[in-house]
């Protein structure tokens, strides 16, 4: 006797999250459609898998109502294809909203982002707000002084970019055109870090048709993405041996401290490391840059103390800058990030005396690297020599 076809229907959500219940013809389950994958990973989608042999068939055995609060059973097994029908009362995400959000994340300014998209700022803001309602979380922090991504927004940005890339690729394939444009996926810690941007600009100038995709990820995550082939190049510091990842140091960055402009340190040409003993110091998020935190801690220990740490963490440089502007802490940061903190109410000063500089490295897969990854390494090497990034006398990023 043949099994009845799989069937899906929507249930009423118990909260703001989208929800589904899914009925299958047997007890073997396969992956849910790609459209659901992101929501599953972020917890914004709830799915219950039910077998028609247990729950019955509407045509003969009598279908019972699905639970009011469905959940996804762990360890789904491969088998029958599953289709999901979205909750009709839930939000709908449009591709243009994703594009507007990505552009805003790149510009961090509604006016500039709207100009790139050839719309007015109010229209872009409206679409981003609709996207946030559809997703169910705040993606963007808006104040009168700046625009910044929330932690959820930073995570969503990575997926949004990939969705848009897949849509573009699908359109090209559907039109029967060749996928000629090469790509280079580069991991970056934060949009505020300028250590690698001159290198990317030089590579782009050399290869105008090259599509460079910047992926926001901490150094530990970059290593994982490099190892499994989802990233071509990473930027950070790689202490210790990692046989699957090659690394080359290309820049030594002066270490400094960011303080409010009215702070006593702002009047100094160079701040003694020992002076940080009396300050509350904000470190980077441990998931983002544990190696940088260890570097700063070692600088302080060498001066005979361990710093008083700010009781909290942030995931973006912009959020860290806000805390400093509020006078709640000071921030140790490399010189190459000073441009991101160009607020007139803030001042960056180098630490001294004889403070080691932070080493930035290019990371890439040791096995089968792409030609463009290797060219980026060569470009970083050339720029480093040209601009003196590794010279002992080079204190400030160019």
CSV table of C-alpha atoms in Angstrom, one decimal:
chain,number,residue,atom,x,y,z
A,1,UNK,CA,0.0,0.0,0.0
A,2,UNK,CA,1.5,3.3,-1.0
A,3,UNK,CA,2.0,6.1,1.6
A,4,UNK,CA,0.0,9.3,1.3
A,5,UNK,CA,1.9,12.3,0.1
A,6,UNK,CA,3.5,14.7,2.6
A,7,UNK,CA,1.5,17.6,3.6
A,8,UNK,CA,2.2,20.9,5.5
A,9,UNK,CA,0.0,23.4,7.1
A,10,UNK,CA,0.4,26.5,9.3
A,11,UNK,CA,-0.4,26.7,13.0
A,12,UNK,CA,-1.1,29.8,15.1
A,13,UNK,CA,2.1,31.2,16.6
A,14,UNK,CA,2.2,31.4,20.3
A,15,UNK,CA,4.5,34.4,20.2
A,16,UNK,CA,6.0,36.7,17.6
A,17,UNK,CA,8.0,33.9,16.0
A,18,UNK,CA,6.9,32.2,12.8
A,19,UNK,CA,5.8,28.6,13.3
A,20,UNK,CA,5.0,25.5,11.2
A,21,UNK,CA,3.6,22.0,11.7
A,22,UNK,CA,4.6,19.5,9.1
A,23,UNK,CA,3.0,16.1,8.4
A,24,UNK,CA,5.0,13.5,6.5
A,25,UNK,CA,4.2,10.2,4.9
A,26,UNK,CA,6.7,8.2,7.0
A,27,UNK,CA,9.0,8.5,9.9
A,28,UNK,CA,12.1,9.4,7.8
A,29,UNK,CA,12.7,13.1,7.6
A,30,UNK,CA,15.0,15.1,5.4
A,31,UNK,CA,16.2,18.7,5.5
A,32,UNK,CA,13.6,21.4,5.5
A,33,UNK,CA,13.6,23.8,2.6
A,34,UNK,CA,16.4,26.4,2.3
A,35,UNK,CA,13.9,29.2,3.0
A,36,UNK,CA,13.6,27.9,6.5
A,37,UNK,CA,17.3,27.3,7.3
A,38,UNK,CA,18.2,30.7,8.6
A,39,UNK,CA,15.2,31.0,10.8
A,40,UNK,CA,15.9,27.6,12.3
A,41,UNK,CA,19.5,28.5,13.2
A,42,UNK,CA,18.4,31.7,14.8
A,43,UNK,CA,15.5,30.3,16.8
A,44,UNK,CA,12.9,32.5,14.9
A,45,UNK,CA,11.1,29.5,13.4
A,46,UNK,CA,9.5,26.6,15.2
A,47,UNK,CA,8.7,23.4,13.4
A,48,UNK,CA,7.0,20.2,14.6
A,49,UNK,CA,7.5,17.0,12.6
A,50,UNK,CA,4.6,14.6,12.7
A,51,UNK,CA,4.2,11.2,10.9
A,52,UNK,CA,0.9,10.5,9.2
A,53,UNK,CA,1.0,6.9,10.5
A,54,UNK,CA,0.9,8.3,14.0
A,55,UNK,CA,-1.3,11.3,13.6
A,56,UNK,CA,-3.6,9.9,11.0
A,57,UNK,CA,-4.6,10.9,7.5
A,58,UNK,CA,-7.3,13.5,6.8
A,59,UNK,CA,-8.8,11.2,4.1
A,60,UNK,CA,-9.3,8.2,6.3
A,61,UNK,CA,-7.7,8.0,9.8
A,62,UNK,CA,-8.8,11.4,11.0
A,63,UNK,CA,-6.4,14.2,11.5
A,64,UNK,CA,-5.9,15.5,15.0
A,65,UNK,CA,-5.2,19.2,15.5
A,66,UNK,CA,-1.5,20.0,15.7
A,67,UNK,CA,-0.1,21.4,19.0
A,68,UNK,CA,-0.7,25.0,19.8
A,69,UNK,CA,3.1,25.4,20.6
A,70,UNK,CA,4.9,23.3,18.1
A,71,UNK,CA,8.6,22.5,18.5
A,72,UNK,CA,11.3,21.0,16.3
A,73,UNK,CA,12.3,17.5,17.5
A,74,UNK,CA,16.0,17.0,17.6
A,75,UNK,CA,17.8,14.5,15.4
A,76,UNK,CA,15.5,14.5,12.4
A,77,UNK,CA,16.2,11.5,10.2
A,78,UNK,CA,16.8,11.5,6.4
A,79,UNK,CA,14.0,10.3,4.2
A,80,UNK,CA,10.8,11.8,2.7
A,81,UNK,CA,10.9,15.3,1.4
A,82,UNK,CA,9.3,17.9,3.6
A,83,UNK,CA,7.6,21.1,2.5
A,84,UNK,CA,6.7,23.9,4.8
A,85,UNK,CA,3.9,26.5,4.4
A,86,UNK,CA,4.7,29.8,6.2
A,87,UNK,CA,2.3,31.2,8.8
A,88,UNK,CA,0.0,33.5,6.9
A,89,UNK,CA,0.0,36.0,9.8
A,90,UNK,CA,3.8,36.1,10.0
A,91,UNK,CA,6.0,38.7,8.4
A,92,UNK,CA,7.3,38.4,4.9
A,93,UNK,CA,10.9,39.2,4.0
A,94,UNK,CA,11.5,40.8,0.6
A,95,UNK,CA,14.7,40.7,-1.3
A,96,UNK,CA,14.8,44.5,-1.6
A,97,UNK,CA,14.7,44.7,2.2
A,98,UNK,CA,17.7,42.5,2.5
A,99,UNK,CA,19.5,44.6,-0.1
A,100,UNK,CA,18.7,47.8,1.7
A,101,UNK,CA,19.8,46.3,5.0
A,102,UNK,CA,23.1,45.1,3.6
A,103,UNK,CA,23.7,48.6,2.0
A,104,UNK,CA,22.9,50.3,5.3
A,105,UNK,CA,25.3,47.9,7.2
A,106,UNK,CA,28.0,48.8,4.7
A,107,UNK,CA,27.5,52.6,5.0
A,108,UNK,CA,26.2,52.9,8.6
A,109,UNK,CA,24.5,56.1,7.4
A,110,UNK,CA,20.9,56.3,6.1
A,111,UNK,CA,21.6,59.1,3.7
A,112,UNK,CA,24.6,57.4,2.0
A,113,UNK,CA,22.8,54.1,1.9
A,114,UNK,CA,19.7,55.6,0.4
A,115,UNK,CA,21.8,57.4,-2.2
A,116,UNK,CA,23.4,54.1,-3.3
A,117,UNK,CA,19.9,52.5,-3.6
A,118,UNK,CA,18.5,55.6,-5.4
A,119,UNK,CA,15.7,56.1,-2.9
A,120,UNK,CA,15.0,58.6,-0.2
A,121,UNK,CA,16.3,57.9,3.4
A,122,UNK,CA,12.8,57.7,4.8
A,123,UNK,CA,11.8,54.9,2.4
A,124,UNK,CA,15.0,53.0,3.2
A,125,UNK,CA,14.3,53.4,6.9
A,126,UNK,CA,10.7,52.1,6.5
A,127,UNK,CA,11.9,49.0,4.6
A,128,UNK,CA,14.5,48.2,7.3
A,129,UNK,CA,11.9,48.6,10.0
A,130,UNK,CA,9.6,46.2,8.1
A,131,UNK,CA,12.5,43.7,7.8
A,132,UNK,CA,13.0,43.9,11.6
A,133,UNK,CA,9.3,43.2,12.2
A,134,UNK,CA,9.4,40.3,9.8
A,135,UNK,CA,12.6,38.8,11.4
A,136,UNK,CA,11.3,39.5,14.9
A,137,UNK,CA,14.5,41.2,16.3
A,138,UNK,CA,16.1,44.6,16.2
A,139,UNK,CA,18.9,44.6,13.6
A,140,UNK,CA,20.0,48.2,13.7
A,141,UNK,CA,20.7,50.6,16.6
A,142,UNK,CA,19.6,54.1,15.6
A,143,UNK,CA,20.6,57.3,17.5
A,144,UNK,CA,20.8,60.9,16.5
A,145,UNK,CA,24.6,60.5,16.3
A,146,UNK,CA,25.2,57.2,14.5
A,147,UNK,CA,23.8,54.0,13.1
A,148,UNK,CA,25.2,50.6,14.2
A,149,UNK,CA,24.3,47.0,13.8
A,150,UNK,CA,23.1,45.1,16.9
A,151,UNK,CA,24.6,41.7,17.6
A,152,UNK,CA,21.7,40.1,15.9
A,153,UNK,CA,22.1,42.5,13.0
A,154,UNK,CA,25.7,41.6,12.5
A,155,UNK,CA,24.8,37.9,12.4
A,156,UNK,CA,21.9,38.5,10.1
A,157,UNK,CA,24.2,40.5,7.8
A,158,UNK,CA,26.3,37.5,6.9
A,159,UNK,CA,23.3,35.4,6.0
A,160,UNK,CA,21.6,38.3,4.1
A,161,UNK,CA,24.7,38.8,1.9
A,162,UNK,CA,24.8,35.1,1.1
A,163,UNK,CA,21.1,35.0,0.3
A,164,UNK,CA,21.5,37.9,-2.2
A,165,UNK,CA,24.6,36.2,-3.7
A,166,UNK,CA,22.6,33.0,-4.2
A,167,UNK,CA,19.7,34.8,-5.8
A,168,UNK,CA,22.0,36.6,-8.2
A,169,UNK,CA,23.7,33.3,-9.0
A,170,UNK,CA,20.3,31.7,-9.6
A,171,UNK,CA,19.3,34.5,-12.0
A,172,UNK,CA,22.5,34.1,-14.0
A,173,UNK,CA,22.0,30.4,-14.3
A,174,UNK,CA,18.4,30.7,-15.2
A,175,UNK,CA,19.3,33.1,-18.0
A,176,UNK,CA,21.9,30.7,-19.3
A,177,UNK,CA,24.8,33.1,-18.9
A,178,UNK,CA,28.2,32.0,-17.8
A,179,UNK,CA,29.3,32.7,-14.2
A,180,UNK,CA,32.5,34.5,-15.2
A,181,UNK,CA,33.0,36.8,-12.2
A,182,UNK,CA,35.6,35.4,-9.8
A,183,UNK,CA,35.0,35.8,-6.0
A,184,UNK,CA,37.2,36.3,-3.0
A,185,UNK,CA,35.7,35.8,0.5
A,186,UNK,CA,37.6,37.7,3.2
A,187,UNK,CA,37.0,37.5,6.9
A,188,UNK,CA,37.1,40.8,8.8
A,189,UNK,CA,36.8,41.4,12.5
A,190,UNK,CA,34.8,44.6,12.3
A,191,UNK,CA,34.0,47.2,9.7
A,192,UNK,CA,35.8,49.7,11.9
A,193,UNK,CA,39.2,48.0,11.6
A,194,UNK,CA,41.2,49.6,8.8
A,195,UNK,CA,44.2,47.2,8.9
A,196,UNK,CA,43.3,45.3,5.8
A,197,UNK,CA,41.1,47.8,3.8
A,198,UNK,CA,44.1,49.3,1.9
A,199,UNK,CA,45.0,45.8,0.8
A,200,UNK,CA,41.5,45.0,-0.4
A,201,UNK,CA,41.3,48.3,-2.3
A,202,UNK,CA,44.6,47.5,-4.1
A,203,UNK,CA,43.5,44.0,-5.0
A,204,UNK,CA,40.2,45.3,-6.3
A,205,UNK,CA,42.0,47.9,-8.4
A,206,UNK,CA,44.2,45.1,-9.9
A,207,UNK,CA,41.2,42.9,-10.6
A,208,UNK,CA,38.1,45.1,-11.3
A,209,UNK,CA,35.9,42.1,-12.1
A,210,UNK,CA,36.8,40.3,-8.8
A,211,UNK,CA,33.9,40.2,-6.4
A,212,UNK,CA,35.3,40.6,-2.9
A,213,UNK,CA,32.9,39.5,-0.2
A,214,UNK,CA,33.8,40.7,3.4
A,215,UNK,CA,32.5,38.3,6.0
A,216,UNK,CA,32.2,39.7,9.6
A,217,UNK,CA,33.7,37.1,11.9
A,218,UNK,CA,36.0,36.8,14.9
A,219,UNK,CA,39.3,35.2,14.5
A,220,UNK,CA,38.2,31.8,16.0
A,221,UNK,CA,35.3,31.7,13.5
A,222,UNK,CA,37.6,32.7,10.7
A,223,UNK,CA,39.8,29.8,11.4
A,224,UNK,CA,36.8,27.4,11.2
A,225,UNK,CA,35.5,29.0,8.0
A,226,UNK,CA,38.9,28.8,6.4
A,227,UNK,CA,39.3,25.1,7.4
A,228,UNK,CA,36.0,24.1,5.9
A,229,UNK,CA,36.4,26.1,2.7
A,230,UNK,CA,33.8,28.8,3.4
A,231,UNK,CA,36.4,31.6,3.5
A,232,UNK,CA,39.4,32.3,1.3
A,233,UNK,CA,41.3,34.7,3.4
A,234,UNK,CA,41.2,35.8,7.1
A,235,UNK,CA,42.7,38.7,9.0
A,236,UNK,CA,43.9,38.6,12.5
A,237,UNK,CA,46.6,37.1,14.7
A,238,UNK,CA,47.4,33.4,14.7
A,239,UNK,CA,49.5,32.5,17.8
A,240,UNK,CA,50.7,28.9,17.8
A,241,UNK,CA,50.9,26.4,15.0
A,242,UNK,CA,47.9,25.6,12.8
A,243,UNK,CA,48.9,23.2,10.1
A,244,UNK,CA,45.8,23.6,8.0
A,245,UNK,CA,46.1,27.4,8.0
A,246,UNK,CA,49.0,29.5,6.6
A,247,UNK,CA,49.8,32.9,8.0
A,248,UNK,CA,52.0,35.8,7.2
A,249,UNK,CA,52.4,38.9,9.4
A,250,UNK,CA,52.0,42.1,7.3
A,251,UNK,CA,51.4,44.9,9.7
A,252,UNK,CA,52.6,46.0,13.2
A,253,UNK,CA,50.1,48.3,14.7
A,254,UNK,CA,50.8,50.8,17.5
A,255,UNK,CA,48.7,50.1,20.6
A,256,UNK,CA,46.9,53.0,22.1
A,257,UNK,CA,44.0,54.0,24.3
A,258,UNK,CA,40.7,55.7,23.4
A,259,UNK,CA,39.4,58.2,25.9
A,260,UNK,CA,36.9,61.0,26.1
A,261,UNK,CA,38.4,64.3,24.8
A,262,UNK,CA,38.0,65.9,28.2
A,263,UNK,CA,40.0,63.1,29.9
A,264,UNK,CA,43.4,64.0,31.3
A,265,UNK,CA,45.1,61.4,29.0
A,266,UNK,CA,43.8,63.4,26.0
A,267,UNK,CA,46.3,66.1,26.8
A,268,UNK,CA,49.3,63.7,26.7
A,269,UNK,CA,51.3,62.9,23.6
A,270,UNK,CA,51.7,59.3,24.9
A,271,UNK,CA,50.0,57.6,27.8
A,272,UNK,CA,52.1,55.5,30.2
A,273,UNK,CA,50.8,51.9,30.4
A,274,UNK,CA,51.0,52.1,34.2
A,275,UNK,CA,48.4,54.8,34.1
A,276,UNK,CA,45.8,52.3,33.0
A,277,UNK,CA,46.0,50.8,36.5
A,278,UNK,CA,43.5,53.4,37.7
A,279,UNK,CA,41.1,53.0,34.7
A,280,UNK,CA,38.2,50.6,33.9
A,281,UNK,CA,39.4,48.9,30.7
A,282,UNK,CA,37.0,47.5,28.1
A,283,UNK,CA,38.3,44.5,26.2
A,284,UNK,CA,37.1,43.0,23.0
A,285,UNK,CA,34.4,40.3,23.0
A,286,UNK,CA,36.2,37.0,23.8
A,287,UNK,CA,34.5,35.3,20.9
A,288,UNK,CA,35.7,37.9,18.5
A,289,UNK,CA,39.3,38.5,19.4
A,290,UNK,CA,40.7,36.4,22.3
A,291,UNK,CA,44.2,36.8,21.0
A,292,UNK,CA,44.0,40.6,21.1
A,293,UNK,CA,42.7,40.5,24.7
A,294,UNK,CA,45.6,38.3,25.7
A,295,UNK,CA,48.0,40.8,24.0
A,296,UNK,CA,46.6,43.7,26.0
A,297,UNK,CA,46.6,41.7,29.2
A,298,UNK,CA,50.3,40.8,28.7
A,299,UNK,CA,51.2,44.5,28.1
A,300,UNK,CA,49.5,45.4,31.4
A,301,UNK,CA,51.2,42.5,33.3
A,302,UNK,CA,54.6,43.6,31.9
A,303,UNK,CA,53.9,47.0,33.6
A,304,UNK,CA,53.2,45.2,36.9
A,305,UNK,CA,49.4,45.1,37.1
A,306,UNK,CA,46.3,43.5,35.8
A,307,UNK,CA,43.6,46.0,34.7
A,308,UNK,CA,40.2,46.5,36.2
A,309,UNK,CA,37.9,45.2,33.5
A,310,UNK,CA,34.6,46.7,32.4
A,311,UNK,CA,31.8,44.3,33.6
A,312,UNK,CA,30.3,43.6,30.2
A,313,UNK,CA,31.2,43.1,26.6
A,314,UNK,CA,30.3,44.4,23.2
A,315,UNK,CA,30.6,42.8,19.8
A,316,UNK,CA,31.3,45.8,17.6
A,317,UNK,CA,33.8,48.6,17.7
A,318,UNK,CA,31.0,51.1,17.3
A,319,UNK,CA,29.4,49.9,20.5
A,320,UNK,CA,32.7,50.0,22.3
A,321,UNK,CA,33.2,53.6,21.2
A,322,UNK,CA,29.8,54.5,22.6
A,323,UNK,CA,30.7,53.2,26.0
A,324,UNK,CA,33.9,55.3,26.0
A,325,UNK,CA,32.0,58.4,24.9
A,326,UNK,CA,29.7,57.9,27.9
A,327,UNK,CA,32.7,57.9,30.2
A,328,UNK,CA,32.1,54.4,31.5
A,329,UNK,CA,35.5,53.0,30.4
A,330,UNK,CA,38.6,53.4,28.3
A,331,UNK,CA,39.5,51.2,25.3
A,332,UNK,CA,42.8,49.8,24.3
A,333,UNK,CA,42.8,49.6,20.5
A,334,UNK,CA,45.2,49.5,17.6
A,335,UNK,CA,46.0,52.7,15.6
A,336,UNK,CA,44.3,51.3,12.5
A,337,UNK,CA,41.0,51.6,14.3
A,338,UNK,CA,41.4,55.2,15.2
A,339,UNK,CA,39.6,56.3,12.0
A,340,UNK,CA,36.5,54.5,13.1
A,341,UNK,CA,36.5,56.6,16.3
A,342,UNK,CA,36.9,60.0,14.7
A,343,UNK,CA,34.2,61.4,16.9
A,344,UNK,CA,35.4,64.9,18.1
A,345,UNK,CA,34.4,63.9,21.6
A,346,UNK,CA,36.9,61.1,21.6
A,347,UNK,CA,40.7,61.1,21.5
A,348,UNK,CA,43.1,58.2,20.7
A,349,UNK,CA,46.6,58.3,22.2
A,350,UNK,CA,49.5,55.8,21.8
A,351,UNK,CA,50.7,53.9,24.8
A,352,UNK,CA,54.3,54.0,26.0
A,353,UNK,CA,57.0,53.7,26.6
A,354,UNK,CA,58.4,50.7,24.6
A,355,UNK,CA,55.0,49.1,24.1
A,356,UNK,CA,55.1,46.2,21.6
A,357,UNK,CA,52.9,46.7,18.5
A,358,UNK,CA,50.1,44.4,17.6
A,359,UNK,CA,50.9,42.0,14.7
A,360,UNK,CA,48.2,41.6,12.0
A,361,UNK,CA,48.5,38.6,9.8
A,362,UNK,CA,46.9,37.4,6.6
A,363,UNK,CA,45.5,33.9,7.1
A,364,UNK,CA,44.7,31.5,4.2
A,365,UNK,CA,44.2,27.8,3.6
A,366,UNK,CA,47.5,26.0,3.4
A,367,UNK,CA,46.1,23.4,1.0
A,368,UNK,CA,44.6,24.4,-2.4
A,369,UNK,CA,44.4,28.2,-1.8
A,370,UNK,CA,42.7,30.2,-4.6
A,371,UNK,CA,44.9,32.3,-6.9
A,372,UNK,CA,43.2,35.5,-5.6
A,373,UNK,CA,44.0,34.6,-2.0
A,374,UNK,CA,47.6,34.2,-2.9
A,375,UNK,CA,47.5,37.5,-4.8
A,376,UNK,CA,46.1,39.2,-1.8
A,377,UNK,CA,49.0,37.9,0.3
A,378,UNK,CA,51.4,39.2,-2.3
A,379,UNK,CA,49.6,42.6,-2.3
A,380,UNK,CA,49.7,42.8,1.5
A,381,UNK,CA,53.5,42.1,1.4
A,382,UNK,CA,54.1,44.8,-1.2
A,383,UNK,CA,52.0,47.4,0.6
A,384,UNK,CA,53.7,46.5,3.9
A,385,UNK,CA,57.1,47.2,2.3
A,386,UNK,CA,55.9,50.4,0.5
A,387,UNK,CA,54.2,52.0,3.5
A,388,UNK,CA,56.6,50.7,6.2
A,389,UNK,CA,53.9,48.8,8.1
A,390,UNK,CA,56.5,46.5,9.8
A,391,UNK,CA,59.2,49.2,10.4
A,392,UNK,CA,60.1,49.8,14.0
A,393,UNK,CA,59.7,53.5,13.6
A,394,UNK,CA,56.2,53.2,12.1
A,395,UNK,CA,53.9,54.1,15.0
A,396,UNK,CA,50.7,55.2,13.3
A,397,UNK,CA,48.7,53.4,10.6
A,398,UNK,CA,48.9,55.1,7.2
